Coordinates of C-alpha atoms and ligand atoms in Angstrom, one line a residue:
M1 CA 202.2 -29.3 -67.3
D2 CA 205.7 -30.6 -67.1
V3 CA 208.8 -28.6 -68.1
I4 CA 209.3 -30.4 -71.3
S5 CA 205.9 -30.1 -72.6
M6 CA 205.9 -26.2 -71.4
N7 CA 209.1 -26.1 -73.6
E8 CA 207.3 -27.4 -76.6
L9 CA 204.4 -25.2 -76.7
L10 CA 206.7 -22.4 -76.4
E11 CA 208.8 -23.7 -79.1
R12 CA 205.4 -23.9 -81.3
V13 CA 204.8 -20.3 -80.4
E14 CA 208.3 -19.3 -81.5
R15 CA 207.8 -21.3 -84.9
R16 CA 204.4 -19.3 -85.8
S17 CA 206.3 -16.1 -85.2
L18 CA 209.1 -17.4 -87.6
L19 CA 206.9 -18.1 -90.1
L20 CA 204.8 -14.8 -89.8
K21 CA 208.0 -12.7 -90.2
E22 CA 209.2 -15.0 -93.2
I23 CA 205.6 -14.1 -94.8
Q24 CA 206.1 -10.5 -94.4
E25 CA 209.7 -10.7 -95.7
V26 CA 208.3 -12.7 -98.8
Y27 CA 205.1 -10.9 -99.3
P28 CA 205.8 -7.1 -97.7
D29 CA 202.7 -5.6 -99.2
Q30 CA 200.0 -8.1 -98.3
E31 CA 197.7 -8.3 -95.6
G32 CA 195.7 -11.2 -94.4
A33 CA 195.9 -14.4 -92.0
V34 CA 197.3 -17.9 -92.1
L35 CA 195.2 -20.8 -92.0
L36 CA 196.1 -24.3 -90.4
C37 CA 194.1 -27.2 -90.8
A38 CA 193.8 -30.3 -88.3
G39 CA 193.6 -33.8 -89.6
F40 CA 190.4 -36.0 -89.3
E41 CA 189.6 -39.3 -87.5
R42 CA 189.4 -42.6 -89.6
D43 CA 187.4 -45.7 -88.4
R44 CA 190.1 -48.0 -88.3
E45 CA 192.8 -46.0 -86.9
T46 CA 193.8 -43.8 -83.9
F47 CA 193.7 -40.3 -84.5
Y48 CA 197.1 -39.2 -85.9
Q49 CA 197.5 -35.2 -86.1
E50 CA 198.3 -33.5 -89.4
S51 CA 202.1 -32.9 -89.6
T52 CA 202.4 -29.2 -90.2
F53 CA 199.3 -28.6 -87.6
E54 CA 201.5 -30.7 -85.3
Y55 CA 204.3 -28.7 -85.7
F56 CA 202.7 -25.4 -85.3
L57 CA 199.9 -26.3 -82.7
G58 CA 200.5 -29.9 -81.2
L59 CA 197.0 -30.2 -80.2
Q60 CA 195.4 -33.6 -80.6
E61 CA 192.1 -33.2 -81.5
P62 CA 190.5 -33.4 -85.0
A63 CA 188.5 -30.8 -87.4
L64 CA 190.5 -27.9 -85.8
I65 CA 191.2 -24.5 -87.8
A66 CA 193.7 -22.1 -86.5
Y67 CA 193.3 -18.7 -88.0
Q68 CA 196.4 -16.5 -87.4
P69 CA 196.0 -13.0 -88.8
L70 CA 199.5 -11.6 -89.9
D71 CA 199.0 -8.8 -87.5
S72 CA 197.4 -10.2 -84.1
L73 CA 196.8 -13.3 -82.3
M74 CA 195.3 -16.6 -83.0
A75 CA 191.9 -17.8 -83.0
L76 CA 191.2 -21.5 -82.9
Y77 CA 188.1 -22.6 -84.5
V78 CA 186.5 -25.7 -83.0
P79 CA 183.6 -28.0 -84.4
A80 CA 180.4 -27.7 -82.6
Y81 CA 179.1 -31.3 -81.9
S82 CA 175.4 -32.3 -81.0
I83 CA 176.5 -34.4 -78.3
D84 CA 179.1 -34.4 -75.4
R85 CA 182.1 -35.6 -77.3
S86 CA 184.0 -36.5 -73.9
V87 CA 181.4 -39.0 -73.3
W88 CA 183.1 -41.1 -76.3
V89 CA 186.4 -40.3 -76.4
N90 CA 189.4 -38.4 -74.5
E91 CA 189.7 -34.6 -75.1
A92 CA 193.3 -33.9 -75.7
F93 CA 193.6 -30.1 -74.9
D94 CA 192.9 -27.6 -71.8
E95 CA 192.7 -24.1 -71.0
E96 CA 196.4 -23.7 -69.8
H97 CA 197.6 -25.6 -73.1
L98 CA 195.9 -23.0 -75.3
A99 CA 197.0 -20.0 -73.3
T100 CA 200.5 -21.2 -73.4
L101 CA 200.3 -21.6 -77.1
A102 CA 199.2 -18.0 -77.4
I103 CA 195.7 -18.7 -78.7
E104 CA 193.6 -15.6 -77.8
Q105 CA 190.2 -16.8 -78.6
V106 CA 188.6 -20.4 -79.1
K107 CA 185.1 -20.1 -81.3
L108 CA 182.9 -22.4 -82.6
L109 CA 183.3 -23.1 -86.7
G110 CA 179.8 -22.9 -87.1
K111 CA 176.3 -24.9 -86.2
P112 CA 176.5 -28.2 -84.3
R113 CA 177.6 -31.3 -86.5
P114 CA 175.4 -34.6 -85.8
G115 CA 177.3 -36.9 -83.4
Y116 CA 180.4 -36.5 -81.5
A117 CA 182.7 -37.2 -84.3
S118 CA 184.2 -35.2 -87.0
E119 CA 183.3 -35.8 -90.6
L120 CA 185.5 -34.6 -93.5
F121 CA 182.9 -33.6 -95.5
F122 CA 180.9 -31.0 -93.7
S123 CA 177.7 -28.7 -94.4
K124 CA 178.4 -24.9 -95.0
E125 CA 176.4 -24.3 -91.7
S126 CA 178.8 -26.3 -89.7
V127 CA 181.8 -23.9 -90.5
E128 CA 179.8 -20.7 -90.9
N129 CA 181.6 -18.6 -88.5
L130 CA 184.7 -19.3 -89.9
C131 CA 183.3 -18.6 -93.6
Q132 CA 182.2 -15.1 -92.2
A133 CA 185.9 -14.3 -90.9
L134 CA 187.4 -15.4 -94.3
A135 CA 184.8 -13.9 -96.5
V136 CA 185.6 -10.4 -94.6
E137 CA 189.4 -11.4 -95.9
C138 CA 188.5 -11.5 -99.4
Q139 CA 186.3 -8.6 -99.3
K140 CA 189.2 -6.4 -98.0
G141 CA 191.4 -7.9 -100.9
N142 CA 193.7 -9.4 -98.5
K143 CA 195.4 -13.0 -98.6
V144 CA 194.9 -16.2 -96.7
F145 CA 198.2 -18.4 -96.5
I146 CA 198.1 -21.9 -96.3
P147 CA 200.6 -24.7 -96.5
L148 CA 198.6 -26.4 -99.0
E149 CA 200.5 -28.6 -101.4
I150 CA 202.6 -29.7 -98.3
G151 CA 199.2 -30.4 -96.7
S152 CA 197.8 -33.9 -96.0
H153 CA 194.4 -34.9 -98.1
D154 CA 192.3 -34.0 -95.4
V155 CA 193.6 -30.4 -95.8
R156 CA 193.3 -30.0 -99.5
I157 CA 189.6 -31.5 -99.1
V158 CA 188.9 -29.1 -96.2
I159 CA 190.3 -26.1 -98.3
D160 CA 188.5 -27.1 -101.2
Q161 CA 185.0 -27.0 -99.4
L162 CA 185.8 -23.8 -97.7
C163 CA 186.4 -22.2 -101.3
Q164 CA 182.8 -23.6 -102.4
Y165 CA 181.5 -21.8 -99.5
V166 CA 183.6 -18.6 -99.5
P167 CA 183.3 -16.5 -102.9
G168 CA 186.9 -15.3 -103.7
L169 CA 188.8 -17.6 -101.4
R170 CA 190.2 -19.5 -104.0
E171 CA 191.8 -16.4 -105.8
A172 CA 192.8 -15.0 -102.2
I173 CA 194.9 -18.3 -101.2
V174 CA 198.8 -17.9 -101.2
D175 CA 200.5 -21.5 -100.9
I176 CA 203.4 -21.2 -98.2
S177 CA 204.6 -24.7 -98.4
P178 CA 208.0 -23.7 -99.4
L179 CA 208.2 -21.6 -96.3
V180 CA 206.9 -24.2 -93.7
A181 CA 208.9 -26.8 -95.5
G182 CA 211.9 -24.7 -94.8
L183 CA 211.3 -24.4 -91.2
R184 CA 210.3 -28.2 -90.6
R185 CA 213.8 -29.2 -92.7
T186 CA 215.9 -27.7 -89.6
K187 CA 215.5 -29.9 -86.7
S188 CA 215.7 -28.4 -83.0
E189 CA 217.0 -30.1 -79.9
L190 CA 213.7 -30.8 -79.0
E191 CA 212.9 -32.4 -82.2
L192 CA 216.2 -34.4 -82.2
E193 CA 215.2 -36.0 -78.7
Y194 CA 212.1 -37.6 -80.5
L195 CA 214.1 -38.4 -83.4
Y196 CA 216.4 -40.4 -81.1
R197 CA 214.1 -41.9 -79.2
A198 CA 212.2 -42.9 -82.6
A199 CA 215.3 -44.3 -83.6
E200 CA 215.9 -46.3 -80.4
I201 CA 212.5 -48.1 -80.6
T202 CA 213.3 -48.9 -84.4
C203 CA 216.3 -50.5 -83.5
M204 CA 214.8 -52.6 -80.6
A205 CA 212.3 -53.6 -83.1
Q206 CA 215.0 -54.8 -85.6
Q207 CA 216.4 -57.0 -82.6
A208 CA 212.9 -58.3 -82.2
A209 CA 212.7 -59.1 -85.7
A210 CA 216.2 -60.7 -85.9
G211 CA 215.4 -63.2 -83.3
V212 CA 212.4 -64.5 -84.8
I213 CA 213.6 -64.8 -88.2
Q214 CA 214.0 -68.8 -89.0
V215 CA 212.8 -71.4 -91.4
G216 CA 209.5 -72.6 -89.9
N217 CA 208.4 -68.9 -89.2
F218 CA 206.3 -66.4 -91.4
E219 CA 207.1 -62.8 -92.7
S220 CA 203.8 -62.2 -90.4
D221 CA 205.8 -63.6 -87.2
V222 CA 208.4 -61.1 -87.9
Q223 CA 205.8 -58.0 -88.2
A224 CA 204.3 -58.7 -85.2
A225 CA 207.4 -59.2 -83.0
I226 CA 208.4 -55.6 -84.6
E227 CA 204.7 -53.9 -83.9
Y228 CA 204.9 -55.4 -80.2
V229 CA 207.8 -53.3 -79.6
F230 CA 206.5 -50.3 -81.0
T231 CA 203.3 -50.4 -79.3
E232 CA 204.6 -51.3 -76.0
S233 CA 207.2 -48.4 -76.2
G234 CA 204.2 -45.8 -77.0
A235 CA 205.2 -45.6 -80.4
T236 CA 203.2 -46.3 -83.8
R237 CA 204.3 -47.4 -87.2
A238 CA 205.7 -44.5 -89.2
F239 CA 204.6 -46.2 -92.3
T240 CA 203.6 -49.7 -93.1
S241 CA 205.9 -52.2 -92.0
I242 CA 207.9 -54.3 -95.1
V243 CA 209.1 -57.8 -94.4
G244 CA 210.0 -59.2 -97.7
S245 CA 211.4 -62.7 -97.8
G246 CA 213.0 -64.2 -101.2
K247 CA 211.3 -62.5 -104.3
N248 CA 209.0 -60.6 -101.9
G249 CA 212.4 -58.6 -100.9
T250 CA 212.5 -57.4 -104.5
V251 CA 209.2 -55.4 -104.5
L252 CA 210.1 -51.8 -103.0
H253 CA 207.0 -51.3 -100.7
Y254 CA 205.9 -54.9 -100.3
N255 CA 203.5 -54.9 -97.1
D256 CA 201.6 -58.2 -97.8
N257 CA 203.7 -60.0 -94.9
K258 CA 202.3 -63.4 -95.3
A259 CA 204.7 -65.8 -96.6
A260 CA 206.6 -68.3 -95.0
L261 CA 210.5 -67.6 -94.6
T262 CA 212.2 -70.5 -96.6
K263 CA 215.6 -71.9 -96.1
N264 CA 218.5 -69.9 -98.0
S265 CA 216.6 -66.9 -98.7
L266 CA 216.9 -63.2 -97.5
V267 CA 214.3 -61.2 -95.8
V268 CA 214.2 -57.3 -96.2
V269 CA 213.0 -55.8 -92.9
D270 CA 212.1 -52.1 -93.4
I271 CA 210.5 -50.6 -90.5
G272 CA 210.0 -47.3 -88.8
A273 CA 208.5 -46.2 -85.3
S274 CA 206.8 -43.1 -85.0
Y275 CA 207.2 -41.4 -81.5
S276 CA 205.7 -38.3 -80.4
H277 CA 204.8 -37.8 -84.2
Y278 CA 208.8 -38.3 -85.0
C279 CA 209.6 -40.7 -87.5
S280 CA 212.3 -43.2 -87.9
D281 CA 213.3 -45.5 -91.0
V282 CA 215.7 -48.5 -90.7
T283 CA 216.2 -51.3 -93.1
R284 CA 218.1 -54.4 -92.6
T285 CA 218.6 -57.5 -94.8
Y286 CA 219.0 -60.9 -92.9
P287 CA 219.5 -64.5 -94.4
V288 CA 217.1 -66.6 -93.3
S289 CA 219.2 -69.4 -92.3
G290 CA 221.9 -67.2 -90.4
V291 CA 224.3 -67.6 -93.1
F292 CA 224.7 -66.0 -96.6
T293 CA 225.1 -68.0 -99.7
A294 CA 228.2 -66.8 -101.7
R295 CA 226.0 -64.9 -104.3
Q296 CA 224.3 -63.1 -101.6
K297 CA 227.4 -62.3 -99.7
K298 CA 228.6 -60.7 -102.9
V299 CA 225.4 -58.4 -103.5
Y300 CA 225.0 -57.8 -99.7
Q301 CA 228.5 -56.6 -99.6
D302 CA 228.0 -54.2 -102.6
V303 CA 225.1 -52.7 -101.2
L304 CA 227.2 -52.1 -97.9
D305 CA 230.1 -50.5 -99.3
C306 CA 227.8 -48.2 -101.3
H307 CA 226.0 -47.3 -97.8
M308 CA 229.3 -46.4 -96.4
Y309 CA 230.8 -44.6 -99.3
V310 CA 227.4 -42.2 -99.4
A311 CA 227.4 -42.0 -95.6
D312 CA 231.1 -40.8 -95.7
L313 CA 230.4 -38.3 -98.2
A314 CA 227.1 -36.6 -96.4
K315 CA 227.7 -33.3 -94.9
P316 CA 226.9 -29.9 -95.6
G317 CA 227.2 -28.5 -99.0
M318 CA 226.1 -32.2 -100.8
F319 CA 222.7 -32.7 -102.1
I320 CA 220.2 -35.6 -101.6
S321 CA 219.3 -35.1 -105.0
N322 CA 220.3 -32.4 -107.9
K323 CA 221.0 -33.4 -111.2
E324 CA 222.5 -30.1 -112.0
N325 CA 225.3 -30.6 -109.4
P326 CA 226.2 -34.5 -110.1
E327 CA 229.4 -34.2 -108.3
K328 CA 227.7 -33.2 -105.1
C329 CA 224.7 -35.5 -105.3
L330 CA 224.4 -38.4 -103.1
N331 CA 221.9 -40.0 -105.2
T332 CA 224.1 -39.6 -108.3
L333 CA 226.9 -40.7 -106.8
A334 CA 225.3 -43.9 -105.1
H335 CA 224.3 -44.9 -108.5
R336 CA 227.6 -44.7 -110.0
F337 CA 229.3 -46.7 -107.4
L338 CA 226.8 -49.4 -108.0
A339 CA 227.1 -49.0 -111.9
D340 CA 231.2 -49.3 -111.3
R341 CA 230.4 -52.7 -109.7
G342 CA 228.7 -54.0 -112.8
Y343 CA 225.2 -53.4 -112.0
D344 CA 222.5 -52.1 -114.7
V345 CA 221.4 -49.7 -111.8
Q346 CA 218.4 -48.3 -113.9
K347 CA 217.0 -51.8 -113.6
V348 CA 218.2 -53.0 -110.2
F349 CA 218.1 -49.9 -108.0
P350 CA 215.0 -48.0 -109.2
H351 CA 214.7 -45.4 -106.0
G352 CA 216.5 -42.7 -104.6
V353 CA 219.6 -43.0 -102.3
G354 CA 217.6 -41.2 -99.3
H355 CA 215.1 -38.5 -98.0
F356 CA 214.5 -36.2 -95.1
V357 CA 212.7 -37.6 -92.1
G358 CA 210.8 -35.8 -89.6
L359 CA 207.1 -35.2 -88.6
D360 CA 206.6 -37.4 -91.8
V361 CA 208.8 -40.4 -92.9
H362 CA 209.4 -39.0 -96.2
D363 CA 209.6 -35.4 -94.8
V364 CA 209.0 -32.1 -96.3
G365 CA 212.4 -30.1 -97.6
D366 CA 213.9 -29.2 -100.8
A367 CA 216.2 -32.1 -102.0
K368 CA 217.9 -29.6 -104.5
K369 CA 219.0 -27.4 -101.4
P370 CA 222.3 -28.2 -100.2
L371 CA 222.2 -30.3 -97.1
A372 CA 222.5 -28.1 -94.0
V373 CA 223.2 -28.5 -90.2
G374 CA 220.1 -29.7 -88.6
D375 CA 219.1 -32.0 -91.5
I376 CA 217.9 -35.3 -90.9
I377 CA 218.2 -37.8 -93.8
T378 CA 218.2 -41.5 -94.6
I379 CA 220.8 -43.3 -96.7
E380 CA 219.3 -46.2 -98.4
P381 CA 221.1 -48.0 -101.2
G382 CA 219.6 -51.2 -102.5
I383 CA 219.8 -53.9 -105.4
Y384 CA 216.8 -55.8 -106.4
L385 CA 217.4 -58.8 -108.8
R386 CA 213.9 -60.3 -109.6
D387 CA 215.1 -63.2 -111.6
E388 CA 217.4 -64.5 -108.8
E389 CA 214.7 -63.7 -106.2
L390 CA 217.3 -61.5 -104.3
G391 CA 216.7 -58.0 -102.6
V392 CA 218.9 -56.3 -100.6
R393 CA 218.7 -52.8 -99.0
L394 CA 220.4 -51.4 -96.1
E395 CA 219.1 -48.1 -94.6
D396 CA 219.9 -46.0 -91.6
V397 CA 218.9 -42.4 -90.4
Y398 CA 221.6 -39.7 -90.1
W399 CA 221.8 -36.4 -88.6
I400 CA 223.8 -33.9 -90.6
V401 CA 226.3 -31.8 -88.3
K402 CA 229.1 -29.5 -89.2
D403 CA 231.5 -31.9 -91.0
G404 CA 229.7 -35.0 -91.5
A405 CA 226.5 -37.2 -90.7
V406 CA 225.9 -38.8 -87.2
C407 CA 224.1 -42.3 -87.6
L408 CA 221.2 -42.7 -85.3
T409 CA 220.4 -46.1 -86.1
D410 CA 223.9 -47.9 -85.9
E411 CA 222.9 -50.0 -82.9
V412 CA 221.8 -52.7 -85.5
P413 CA 225.1 -53.6 -87.2
K414 CA 225.2 -54.1 -90.9
K415 CA 228.5 -55.7 -91.5
I416 CA 228.0 -59.2 -92.3
D417 CA 230.0 -61.0 -89.3
E418 CA 228.3 -58.6 -87.0
L419 CA 224.7 -59.0 -88.6
L420 CA 225.0 -63.0 -88.0
N421 CA 225.9 -62.2 -84.4
F422 CA 223.4 -60.0 -83.8
M423 CA 220.7 -62.6 -85.1
K424 CA 222.2 -65.0 -82.9
A425 CA 222.2 -62.8 -79.8
S426 CA 218.6 -61.4 -80.8
R427 CA 217.5 -65.1 -80.5
L428 CA 218.7 -65.4 -77.0
G429 CA 217.7 -62.1 -76.0
E430 CA 221.2 -60.8 -75.6
A431 CA 221.6 -58.2 -78.2
F432 CA 221.2 -55.1 -76.5
E433 CA 219.1 -53.9 -73.6
H434 CA 217.2 -50.7 -73.0
E435 CA 215.3 -50.0 -69.9
K436 CA 211.5 -50.5 -70.5
T437 CA 209.9 -47.1 -70.3
G438 CA 206.4 -47.9 -71.2
P439 CA 204.3 -45.7 -73.5
D440 CA 204.0 -42.8 -71.5
E441 CA 207.6 -41.8 -70.7
H442 CA 207.7 -38.1 -72.0
Ligands
LIG501 N1 211.6 -47.2 -95.7 C1 210.3 -46.7 -96.9 C2 210.9 -45.8 -97.6 O1 211.8 -45.0 -97.6 O2 210.3 -45.7 -98.9
LIG502 MN1 213.4 -44.7 -96.3

């Protein structure tokens, strides 16, 4: 095990002890255990661990359930498979990992499941050992603490099935989502390293996109160029890539990505890499012909001015979104800024100005709580004029520091002249260079 991964494992142990401490503070009279559920495999996708399970354990195996009593060490419940799983897929953890993660025991969830794959819908027998442990908690009148609301769909399906198998479990559950969201919101140095790398890969992918945007190509050419960079860099998509030209650029989460790039249209490229589970999210809007029309230039400049205005205001004490505090609310101030430029913002700017970023691209965190040092957010104003087939969005990722916000993704320029030069340089492969590290750099 190398040094960085040892540090990462130890940081996860620290996160768990912080969580236990917070639970004991908020629920001083309760006894019981925390339950953390892994994600499940999907036929068409590489396995991607559930975000909260990743945060506290970082084990790349599906269908695990971690059982952490408030007053003793963790047990990891693993599925029993009827055939040797390692013949079919790479197994992702070893005993050294488990020991460093302070996992005291590894136990089978129950009787063997068919095949080597983890099925999201499972029988009572296949989880009977865990059910016995949970039944004991329920009989004692203890609580079972689960980050349920922020959990993935898989987590909620697993818990729903366990509730059917264990009498009294539903009543014993305490949702600790707000506590976990609070911990996940503030990023550590280790997390920042991954967020920086995800940002860097996303910028390289914007460069690749800028290099192929021209009449004669299709949105799909741009998507392919982007996702080539993600794959060769050991990243995956943090969300489905948005490459919307002309009227498609006015559809916020457009992802058909099949249309031809036409003369004098704009193309909105909203993409994000996920590197070692940490996400990025960068949007640029490019003119297909390499120049803006006067009208496009005006709308683009208004969005850019709004972006810079909000970036200047972003600092501890401000809110991403809080209607009760409009003078400190970035969302309200952004909408007001564009309203003052004459736009009907209800209609043409129908989304928030930003969100938290982390293990999820729309990360957990209460936007009504003021920004604080260590938050990672996006700033992403946009204007979408359906009738004119004209959409503009400009988005960057920012790290909140003591007296402001540091942009992690400004390698890709936004100012009009710089953007046009960036397109030219990208076409020639001369925009910026990063050492190629391959997928397994960390
Ligand atoms: N970049 C996509 C979104 O923030 O919804
Ligand atoms: Mn975004």
